[in-house]
Amino acid sequence: MLYFLDPSIHDRSLFNPYSLQDWAILNVPGVFVLLAAKLAFDQPRSLAGKLSRLLLLPVGSVLAYLIFTSYDFSGGVADQGAINFVAGCLGCAMVLKLYEFTALTSRPVYTPVRRTEKVQKDGDHSGDEKGRRESGAPATPGDVLHFLLDPRGVSYDFGAQIPRAPETRNVNSRSSFLLSTLYRAVFFFLMLDVSLVTFQSVPGTTVSTLAGGSLYNPDLPPLQRYLTSGLLVLCCGAAPYFGLSFFHYVITLLSVGIFRQDPAEHPFIFWSPHNATSVRELWGKRWHSLLRSAFVAMGYKPGSALVGEVGGLMGAFIVSGVLHDIGMWGYGKGTDPWRVVGFFWLQSVGIILEGIWRKIVGRRVQGVWGRLWTWTWVMCTAHIVAEAWLQRGVGGAVNFVPEDYRPAVYLQRYLASSISR
């Protein structure tokens, strides 16, 4: 599919994190996204604004491709190569946001999460900006940056209907909120490392090597073989859950602690996905919604315009699948759309089946049986995408932290030495 466009990882220039030039080049696509967002604010309906955004879309997309496939972001360290996977996803996300801003026909409406006396005294002036941001006055760089840094639409009209997990931190006390968030950041980093160590410690497989391998060990009895593959798939799902949560908490600490944003503007990005009682609830309510608006703009709206709700669901999940397949493309091992995009397409099929069930039975999928159905559907279909990634060695390229600084490795060594005594 895209192999002929993909330069070998060995032909890429090493990205130098200490080079201002490399950082300047890397941020070129971001400038196009910034300009498109600015135009979406100031000229959402004018012909000149629409034409300008239409011009920015292909140019910015091509530049994003050229930049993100020209650098090796791992610094040449093979077992950290999954950074290139993440970079590929980020490049694709930039293109999705460019398309989203190009398709906007109305100015995003700023809606502060809340106004409390405590937050006002604590240096938050978001309410004072509300009138200016809604008045139609030209957007300031701060307005545009705030908009770009709020992809879920927590403070904007397009995110008003997105379900969010109940807040358990004290949003009326900045210091208490920051301490709670710091604790969560540390805990989720530890759990991320635990999931990776567990994955790397499963015997009888080569999935944690750079050469890659299969989830399925043919030398094991069927029951043990599929229990092992299930554990590996579970780790593959836990790693992005803990990893994304950790980075979200780090960004929250910076935004609230240094840039003095309202704590209420940084709710949790996940809502206990393991408690989902339907496939629809898992992906529509409990998983993160960082790119939901882009998936809606580029997948759901075109799909639903063609064949209704079914087409919309399939379109949104296919776009999500393409993003994740582009990640593997960035990793330098080609693409596998049948399995990667196929997994995400199957999630829409699961939701459609739940809709058919509701029409036949008269009630939605829920409760204990709904949870069993959700876990079964997602875990079985996730084997498809996990196999695609792990056969290409992604599982051996996630050692971002030196082994001597990994808390789970220390814990593993301590337990091993205690048992051997």
Tab-separated table of C-alpha atoms in Angstrom:
chain	number	residue	atom	x	y	z
A	1	MET	CA	0.000	0.000	0.000
A	2	LEU	CA	2.407	2.676	1.207
A	3	TYR	CA	5.666	0.757	1.103
A	4	PHE	CA	6.911	2.509	-2.035
A	5	LEU	CA	6.647	5.863	-0.284
A	6	ASP	CA	8.457	4.795	2.864
A	7	PRO	CA	12.181	5.576	3.031
A	8	SER	CA	14.226	2.992	4.888
A	9	ILE	CA	14.846	3.769	8.545
A	10	HIS	CA	18.549	3.406	7.761
A	11	ASP	CA	18.384	6.277	5.254
A	12	ARG	CA	16.954	8.766	7.725
A	13	SER	CA	18.865	11.526	9.451
A	14	LEU	CA	19.253	11.153	13.199
A	15	PHE	CA	17.157	13.737	15.023
A	16	ASN	CA	19.347	15.815	17.330
A	17	PRO	CA	17.351	16.985	20.369
A	18	TYR	CA	20.026	19.624	21.052
A	19	SER	CA	19.797	21.150	17.558
A	20	LEU	CA	17.660	24.258	17.171
A	21	GLN	CA	17.612	23.646	13.427
A	22	ASP	CA	16.136	20.167	13.833
A	23	TRP	CA	13.479	21.462	16.211
A	24	ALA	CA	12.648	24.323	13.831
A	25	ILE	CA	12.192	21.897	10.916
A	26	LEU	CA	10.140	19.529	13.058
A	27	ASN	CA	7.719	22.316	13.975
A	28	VAL	CA	7.018	23.411	10.383
A	29	PRO	CA	3.840	21.250	10.101
A	30	GLY	CA	2.735	22.686	13.435
A	31	VAL	CA	2.933	26.178	11.967
A	32	PHE	CA	0.500	25.123	9.243
A	33	VAL	CA	-1.867	23.720	11.871
A	34	LEU	CA	-1.543	26.984	13.816
A	35	LEU	CA	-2.344	29.058	10.730
A	36	ALA	CA	-5.328	26.869	9.848
A	37	ALA	CA	-6.670	27.213	13.400
A	38	LYS	CA	-6.167	30.991	13.272
A	39	LEU	CA	-8.112	31.190	10.005
A	40	ALA	CA	-10.834	28.944	11.433
A	41	PHE	CA	-11.245	31.448	14.269
A	42	ASP	CA	-11.077	34.660	12.255
A	43	GLN	CA	-12.564	33.712	8.869
A	44	PRO	CA	-14.644	30.548	9.282
A	45	ARG	CA	-17.131	31.434	6.528
A	46	SER	CA	-15.332	33.856	4.212
A	47	LEU	CA	-14.276	32.621	0.787
A	48	ALA	CA	-10.725	33.891	1.318
A	49	GLY	CA	-10.466	32.041	4.619
A	50	LYS	CA	-11.774	28.793	3.125
A	51	LEU	CA	-9.452	28.983	0.127
A	52	SER	CA	-6.484	29.729	2.379
A	53	ARG	CA	-7.234	26.690	4.529
A	54	LEU	CA	-7.690	24.536	1.430
A	55	LEU	CA	-4.224	25.604	0.306
A	56	LEU	CA	-2.678	24.921	3.711
A	57	LEU	CA	-4.079	21.359	3.817
A	58	PRO	CA	-2.108	19.702	0.974
A	59	VAL	CA	1.068	21.704	1.546
A	60	GLY	CA	1.069	21.037	5.291
A	61	SER	CA	0.259	17.342	4.732
A	62	VAL	CA	3.147	16.855	2.309
A	63	LEU	CA	5.560	18.655	4.622
A	64	ALA	CA	4.428	16.516	7.563
A	65	TYR	CA	5.108	13.385	5.495
A	66	LEU	CA	8.540	14.584	4.371
A	67	ILE	CA	9.640	15.623	7.856
A	68	PHE	CA	8.350	12.657	9.837
A	69	THR	CA	9.811	10.137	7.385
A	70	SER	CA	13.156	11.932	7.065
A	71	TYR	CA	14.191	11.726	10.725
A	72	ASP	CA	15.050	8.837	12.992
A	73	PHE	CA	13.792	10.064	16.354
A	74	SER	CA	15.291	7.150	18.258
A	75	GLY	CA	18.793	8.596	17.931
A	76	GLY	CA	19.915	5.398	16.255
A	77	VAL	CA	19.134	3.315	19.369
A	78	ALA	CA	17.273	0.322	17.951
A	79	ASP	CA	15.474	-0.732	21.134
A	80	GLN	CA	13.964	2.759	21.398
A	81	GLY	CA	12.699	2.698	17.823
A	82	ALA	CA	9.047	2.808	18.882
A	83	ILE	CA	9.592	6.566	19.262
A	84	ASN	CA	9.357	6.607	15.469
A	85	PHE	CA	6.001	4.832	15.793
A	86	VAL	CA	4.777	7.625	18.055
A	87	ALA	CA	6.210	10.244	15.680
A	88	GLY	CA	4.314	8.688	12.778
A	89	CYS	CA	1.071	8.893	14.770
A	90	LEU	CA	1.780	12.534	15.681
A	91	GLY	CA	2.455	13.415	12.045
A	92	CYS	CA	-0.811	11.794	10.996
A	93	ALA	CA	-2.626	13.554	13.853
A	94	MET	CA	-1.359	16.901	12.547
A	95	VAL	CA	-2.781	16.122	9.113
A	96	LEU	CA	-6.106	15.104	10.675
A	97	LYS	CA	-6.274	18.375	12.611
A	98	LEU	CA	-5.436	20.304	9.414
A	99	TYR	CA	-8.378	18.612	7.699
A	100	GLU	CA	-10.633	19.282	10.686
A	101	PHE	CA	-9.807	22.996	10.692
A	102	THR	CA	-10.233	23.156	6.921
A	103	ALA	CA	-13.728	21.679	7.247
A	104	LEU	CA	-14.850	24.058	10.026
A	105	THR	CA	-17.686	26.386	8.980
A	106	SER	CA	-18.181	28.228	12.268
A	107	ARG	CA	-15.918	29.777	14.878
A	108	PRO	CA	-15.198	27.497	17.858
A	109	VAL	CA	-17.122	28.823	20.857
A	110	TYR	CA	-15.148	29.123	24.083
A	111	THR	CA	-17.150	27.891	27.088
A	112	PRO	CA	-15.264	28.022	30.424
A	113	VAL	CA	-15.633	24.851	32.427
A	114	ARG	CA	-16.665	26.779	35.521
A	115	ARG	CA	-16.120	29.925	37.480
A	116	THR	CA	-15.279	29.730	41.200
A	117	GLU	CA	-14.078	32.343	43.612
A	118	LYS	CA	-11.094	30.171	44.524
A	119	VAL	CA	-9.849	29.851	40.969
A	120	GLN	CA	-10.375	33.574	40.287
A	121	LYS	CA	-8.229	34.419	43.299
A	122	ASP	CA	-5.677	31.883	42.168
A	123	GLY	CA	-4.856	33.760	39.004
A	124	ASP	CA	-7.224	32.223	36.428
A	125	HIS	CA	-8.768	34.791	34.071
A	126	SER	CA	-10.529	32.477	31.643
A	127	GLY	CA	-13.915	34.079	32.364
A	128	ASP	CA	-12.538	37.507	31.493
A	129	GLU	CA	-11.489	36.127	28.105
A	130	LYS	CA	-14.871	34.553	27.349
A	131	GLY	CA	-16.473	37.676	25.968
A	132	ARG	CA	-13.530	38.501	23.740
A	133	ARG	CA	-13.235	34.917	22.454
A	134	GLU	CA	-16.950	34.757	21.578
A	135	SER	CA	-17.283	38.297	20.256
A	136	GLY	CA	-15.846	37.548	16.825
A	137	ALA	CA	-12.769	39.691	17.472
A	138	PRO	CA	-9.547	38.400	15.855
A	139	ALA	CA	-8.069	35.540	17.823
A	140	THR	CA	-4.837	36.246	19.658
A	141	PRO	CA	-1.942	33.745	19.560
A	142	GLY	CA	-2.929	32.805	23.106
A	143	ASP	CA	-6.495	31.990	21.991
A	144	VAL	CA	-5.276	29.775	19.165
A	145	LEU	CA	-2.695	28.032	21.352
A	146	HIS	CA	-5.315	27.377	24.036
A	147	PHE	CA	-7.584	25.897	21.373
A	148	LEU	CA	-4.845	23.656	19.967
A	149	LEU	CA	-3.880	22.432	23.435
A	150	ASP	CA	-7.484	21.418	24.128
A	151	PRO	CA	-8.096	18.696	21.497
A	152	ARG	CA	-10.941	17.171	23.524
A	153	GLY	CA	-12.836	20.465	23.531
A	154	VAL	CA	-13.089	20.589	27.320
A	155	SER	CA	-13.479	24.382	27.112
A	156	TYR	CA	-15.207	24.554	23.716
A	157	ASP	CA	-18.653	23.873	22.333
A	158	PHE	CA	-17.620	20.873	20.207
A	159	GLY	CA	-16.588	18.939	23.309
A	160	ALA	CA	-19.612	19.743	25.448
A	161	GLN	CA	-21.317	16.387	24.781
A	162	ILE	CA	-18.246	14.201	25.297
A	163	PRO	CA	-18.633	12.118	28.501
A	164	ARG	CA	-15.893	12.591	31.070
A	165	ALA	CA	-14.916	10.671	34.150
A	166	PRO	CA	-16.036	12.144	37.491
A	167	GLU	CA	-13.289	14.307	38.973
A	168	THR	CA	-11.850	12.954	42.226
A	169	ARG	CA	-9.157	15.617	42.688
A	170	ASN	CA	-9.828	18.909	44.447
A	171	VAL	CA	-10.118	21.389	41.564
A	172	ASN	CA	-10.733	24.266	44.006
A	173	SER	CA	-7.245	23.988	45.484
A	174	ARG	CA	-4.385	24.273	43.036
A	175	SER	CA	-1.815	22.796	45.433
A	176	SER	CA	-4.012	19.824	46.358
A	177	PHE	CA	-4.840	19.215	42.687
A	178	LEU	CA	-1.150	19.290	41.730
A	179	LEU	CA	-0.174	16.873	44.497
A	180	SER	CA	-2.914	14.430	43.467
A	181	THR	CA	-1.852	14.697	39.833
A	182	LEU	CA	1.814	14.155	40.735
A	183	TYR	CA	0.886	11.022	42.665
A	184	ARG	CA	-1.052	9.736	39.659
A	185	ALA	CA	1.825	10.526	37.300
A	186	VAL	CA	4.244	8.504	39.438
A	187	PHE	CA	1.771	5.637	39.841
A	188	PHE	CA	0.954	5.412	36.134
A	189	PHE	CA	4.634	5.539	35.191
A	190	LEU	CA	5.226	2.602	37.541
A	191	MET	CA	2.270	0.702	36.051
A	192	LEU	CA	3.514	1.413	32.529
A	193	ASP	CA	6.856	-0.117	33.453
A	194	VAL	CA	5.146	-3.082	35.125
A	195	SER	CA	3.130	-3.778	31.968
A	196	LEU	CA	6.281	-3.613	29.822
A	197	VAL	CA	8.310	-5.843	32.170
A	198	THR	CA	5.443	-8.349	32.267
A	199	PHE	CA	5.316	-8.336	28.468
A	200	GLN	CA	9.074	-8.791	28.181
A	201	SER	CA	9.134	-11.586	30.766
A	202	VAL	CA	6.640	-13.953	29.126
A	203	PRO	CA	8.643	-17.110	28.290
A	204	GLY	CA	8.572	-19.013	25.035
A	205	THR	CA	8.099	-16.056	22.668
A	206	THR	CA	10.271	-13.635	20.697
A	207	VAL	CA	7.732	-10.779	20.633
A	208	SER	CA	9.936	-8.586	22.840
A	209	THR	CA	12.883	-8.764	20.433
A	210	LEU	CA	13.730	-6.430	17.557
A	211	ALA	CA	13.353	-9.342	15.155
A	212	GLY	CA	9.761	-9.704	16.275
A	213	GLY	CA	7.697	-12.826	16.633
A	214	SER	CA	4.234	-14.291	16.852
A	215	LEU	CA	1.831	-14.181	19.782
A	216	TYR	CA	1.216	-17.874	19.301
A	217	ASN	CA	3.746	-20.453	20.440
A	218	PRO	CA	3.023	-23.663	18.486
A	219	ASP	CA	5.017	-25.703	21.025
A	220	LEU	CA	2.498	-24.987	23.777
A	221	PRO	CA	-0.800	-26.850	24.339
A	222	PRO	CA	-3.790	-24.872	22.929
A	223	LEU	CA	-5.082	-23.623	26.291
A	224	GLN	CA	-1.665	-22.449	27.480
A	225	ARG	CA	-0.919	-20.980	24.041
A	226	TYR	CA	-3.998	-18.768	24.029
A	227	LEU	CA	-3.684	-17.809	27.682
A	228	THR	CA	-0.144	-16.644	26.871
A	229	SER	CA	-1.265	-14.706	23.797
A	230	GLY	CA	-4.096	-13.164	25.828
A	231	LEU	CA	-1.641	-11.941	28.468
A	232	LEU	CA	0.581	-10.419	25.776
A	233	VAL	CA	-2.392	-8.672	24.152
A	234	LEU	CA	-3.512	-7.380	27.537
A	235	CYS	CA	-0.057	-5.865	28.058
A	236	CYS	CA	-0.225	-4.308	24.576
A	237	GLY	CA	-3.452	-2.561	25.585
A	238	ALA	CA	-2.269	-1.617	29.070
A	239	ALA	CA	0.897	0.099	27.822
A	240	PRO	CA	-0.862	2.871	25.823
A	241	TYR	CA	-3.440	3.271	28.604
A	242	PHE	CA	-0.795	3.844	31.282
A	243	GLY	CA	1.556	5.699	28.911
A	244	LEU	CA	-1.012	8.197	27.617
A	245	SER	CA	-2.301	8.757	31.150
A	246	PHE	CA	1.232	9.409	32.421
A	247	PHE	CA	1.973	11.991	29.725
A	248	HIS	CA	-1.418	13.607	30.276
A	249	TYR	CA	-0.613	14.053	33.966
A	250	VAL	CA	2.797	15.529	33.148
A	251	ILE	CA	1.159	18.035	30.765
A	252	THR	CA	-1.450	18.795	33.431
A	253	LEU	CA	1.272	19.521	35.988
A	254	LEU	CA	2.918	21.974	33.563
A	255	SER	CA	-0.346	23.607	32.461
A	256	VAL	CA	-1.804	24.079	35.933
A	257	GLY	CA	1.409	24.518	37.904
A	258	ILE	CA	3.397	26.775	35.560
A	259	PHE	CA	0.899	28.272	33.095
A	260	ARG	CA	-1.761	28.691	35.810
A	261	GLN	CA	-4.621	27.147	33.893
A	262	ASP	CA	-7.847	26.200	35.633
A	263	PRO	CA	-7.505	22.672	37.121
A	264	ALA	CA	-11.044	21.912	35.933
A	265	GLU	CA	-9.838	22.218	32.329
A	266	HIS	CA	-7.743	19.060	32.744
A	267	PRO	CA	-10.082	16.157	33.524
A	268	PHE	CA	-8.970	12.544	33.231
A	269	ILE	CA	-8.561	11.303	29.659
A	270	PHE	CA	-9.734	7.750	30.483
A	271	TRP	CA	-12.772	6.612	32.435
A	272	SER	CA	-11.982	3.115	33.786
A	273	PRO	CA	-12.158	1.372	30.386
A	274	HIS	CA	-12.069	-2.049	32.066
A	275	ASN	CA	-15.554	-1.323	33.456
A	276	ALA	CA	-17.169	-0.896	30.032
A	277	THR	CA	-20.328	-2.974	29.585
A	278	SER	CA	-20.550	-2.558	25.813
A	279	VAL	CA	-18.211	-1.935	22.905
A	280	ARG	CA	-20.007	1.357	22.277
A	281	GLU	CA	-19.456	2.448	25.873
A	282	LEU	CA	-15.774	1.490	25.738
A	283	TRP	CA	-14.896	3.537	22.654
A	284	GLY	CA	-17.507	6.263	22.974
A	285	LYS	CA	-17.274	7.003	26.671
A	286	ARG	CA	-14.409	5.330	28.505
A	287	TRP	CA	-11.446	5.436	26.093
A	288	HIS	CA	-9.618	8.703	25.461
A	289	SER	CA	-11.136	11.262	23.062
A	290	LEU	CA	-7.975	13.176	22.098
A	291	LEU	CA	-8.740	13.001	18.368
A	292	ARG	CA	-12.492	12.388	18.455
A	293	SER	CA	-13.356	15.659	16.692
A	294	ALA	CA	-10.889	14.869	13.888
A	295	PHE	CA	-12.270	11.333	13.471
A	296	VAL	CA	-15.768	12.809	13.305
A	297	ALA	CA	-14.761	15.422	10.716
A	298	MET	CA	-12.770	13.069	8.487
A	299	GLY	CA	-14.574	9.771	9.037
A	300	TYR	CA	-17.976	9.954	10.672
A	301	LYS	CA	-19.469	12.876	8.740
A	302	PRO	CA	-18.457	11.666	5.244
A	303	GLY	CA	-19.457	8.087	6.098
A	304	SER	CA	-22.832	9.021	7.549
A	305	ALA	CA	-23.536	11.283	4.563
A	306	LEU	CA	-23.089	8.261	2.287
A	307	VAL	CA	-24.787	5.419	4.182
A	308	GLY	CA	-26.090	6.773	7.470
A	309	GLU	CA	-25.073	5.817	11.007
A	310	VAL	CA	-23.426	2.560	9.935
A	311	GLY	CA	-21.216	4.380	7.449
A	312	GLY	CA	-20.381	7.049	10.011
A	313	LEU	CA	-19.234	4.511	12.591
A	314	MET	CA	-17.157	2.602	10.072
A	315	GLY	CA	-15.667	5.811	8.675
A	316	ALA	CA	-14.561	7.097	12.095
A	317	PHE	CA	-12.945	3.791	13.084
A	318	ILE	CA	-11.254	3.386	9.700
A	319	VAL	CA	-9.651	6.830	10.079
A	320	SER	CA	-8.477	5.818	13.556
A	321	GLY	CA	-7.048	2.623	12.082
A	322	VAL	CA	-5.195	4.551	9.385
A	323	LEU	CA	-3.601	6.747	12.054
A	324	HIS	CA	-2.299	3.710	13.927
A	325	ASP	CA	-1.103	2.076	10.708
A	326	ILE	CA	0.759	5.270	9.799
A	327	GLY	CA	2.481	4.896	13.178
A	328	MET	CA	3.933	1.569	12.068
A	329	TRP	CA	4.872	3.209	8.781
A	330	GLY	CA	6.816	5.817	10.752
A	331	TYR	CA	8.492	2.977	12.630
A	332	GLY	CA	10.016	1.978	9.304
A	333	LYS	CA	8.492	-1.491	8.846
A	334	GLY	CA	5.860	-0.722	6.232
A	335	THR	CA	2.117	-0.937	6.818
A	336	ASP	CA	-0.406	-3.704	7.416
A	337	PRO	CA	-3.819	-2.135	6.732
A	338	TRP	CA	-5.696	-5.428	6.595
A	339	ARG	CA	-4.861	-6.211	10.205
A	340	VAL	CA	-4.311	-2.766	11.769
A	341	VAL	CA	-7.164	-0.892	10.090
A	342	GLY	CA	-9.136	-4.141	10.156
A	343	PHE	CA	-9.049	-4.258	13.956
A	344	PHE	CA	-10.496	-0.764	14.244
A	345	TRP	CA	-13.110	-1.489	11.580
A	346	LEU	CA	-14.184	-4.532	13.599
A	347	GLN	CA	-14.865	-2.265	16.588
A	348	SER	CA	-17.513	-0.491	14.508
A	349	VAL	CA	-18.910	-3.915	13.574
A	350	GLY	CA	-19.179	-4.731	17.293
A	351	ILE	CA	-21.130	-1.517	17.924
A	352	ILE	CA	-23.400	-2.249	14.959
A	353	LEU	CA	-24.085	-5.756	16.321
A	354	GLU	CA	-25.033	-4.195	19.660
A	355	GLY	CA	-27.492	-1.940	17.831
A	356	ILE	CA	-29.048	-4.969	16.119
A	357	TRP	CA	-29.301	-6.720	19.505
A	358	ARG	CA	-31.112	-3.711	20.975
A	359	LYS	CA	-33.631	-3.657	18.118
A	360	ILE	CA	-34.341	-7.383	18.455
A	361	VAL	CA	-34.366	-7.721	22.248
A	362	GLY	CA	-35.571	-4.227	23.144
A	363	ARG	CA	-32.755	-3.342	25.543
A	364	ARG	CA	-29.143	-2.338	25.136
A	365	VAL	CA	-26.110	-4.450	25.924
A	366	GLN	CA	-25.232	-3.900	29.593
A	367	GLY	CA	-24.485	-5.496	32.939
A	368	VAL	CA	-22.275	-8.490	33.662
A	369	TRP	CA	-23.035	-10.174	30.353
A	370	GLY	CA	-22.338	-6.920	28.538
A	371	ARG	CA	-18.943	-6.662	30.223
A	372	LEU	CA	-18.143	-10.271	29.305
A	373	TRP	CA	-19.171	-9.579	25.697
A	374	THR	CA	-17.029	-6.423	25.549
A	375	TRP	CA	-13.920	-8.086	26.937
A	376	THR	CA	-14.383	-11.082	24.630
A	377	TRP	CA	-14.908	-9.012	21.473
A	378	VAL	CA	-12.081	-6.558	22.108
A	379	MET	CA	-9.543	-9.129	23.327
A	380	CYS	CA	-10.214	-11.541	20.448
A	381	THR	CA	-10.051	-8.860	17.758
A	382	ALA	CA	-7.030	-7.190	19.413
A	383	HIS	CA	-4.983	-10.307	18.647
A	384	ILE	CA	-5.126	-9.233	14.995
A	385	VAL	CA	-3.523	-5.821	15.453
A	386	ALA	CA	-1.097	-6.977	18.165
A	387	GLU	CA	0.187	-9.752	15.888
A	388	ALA	CA	0.766	-7.231	13.084
A	389	TRP	CA	2.814	-4.932	15.303
A	390	LEU	CA	4.747	-7.571	17.210
A	391	GLN	CA	5.786	-9.494	14.108
A	392	ARG	CA	7.523	-6.302	13.000
A	393	GLY	CA	9.510	-5.949	16.211
A	394	VAL	CA	7.627	-3.058	17.824
A	395	GLY	CA	7.622	-5.008	21.099
A	396	GLY	CA	11.414	-4.945	21.180
A	397	ALA	CA	11.692	-1.210	20.607
A	398	VAL	CA	9.954	0.141	23.718
A	399	ASN	CA	12.926	0.400	26.089
A	400	PHE	CA	12.702	4.170	26.472
A	401	VAL	CA	14.187	4.201	29.980
A	402	PRO	CA	17.600	2.649	30.728
A	403	GLU	CA	17.192	-0.600	32.632
A	404	ASP	CA	19.021	0.719	35.692
A	405	TYR	CA	16.347	3.408	36.121
A	406	ARG	CA	13.261	1.236	35.649
A	407	PRO	CA	11.350	0.753	38.933
A	408	ALA	CA	9.616	-2.433	37.771
A	409	VAL	CA	12.976	-3.990	36.896
A	410	TYR	CA	14.207	-3.267	40.426
A	411	LEU	CA	11.005	-4.814	41.798
A	412	GLN	CA	11.419	-7.868	39.596
A	413	ARG	CA	15.024	-8.356	40.705
A	414	TYR	CA	14.089	-7.954	44.361
A	415	LEU	CA	11.298	-10.528	44.128
A	416	ALA	CA	13.551	-12.945	42.235
A	417	SER	CA	16.303	-12.651	44.863
A	418	SER	CA	13.782	-13.056	47.709
A	419	ILE	CA	12.298	-16.210	46.187
A	420	SER	CA	15.726	-17.749	45.548
A	421	ARG	CA	16.788	-17.396	49.193
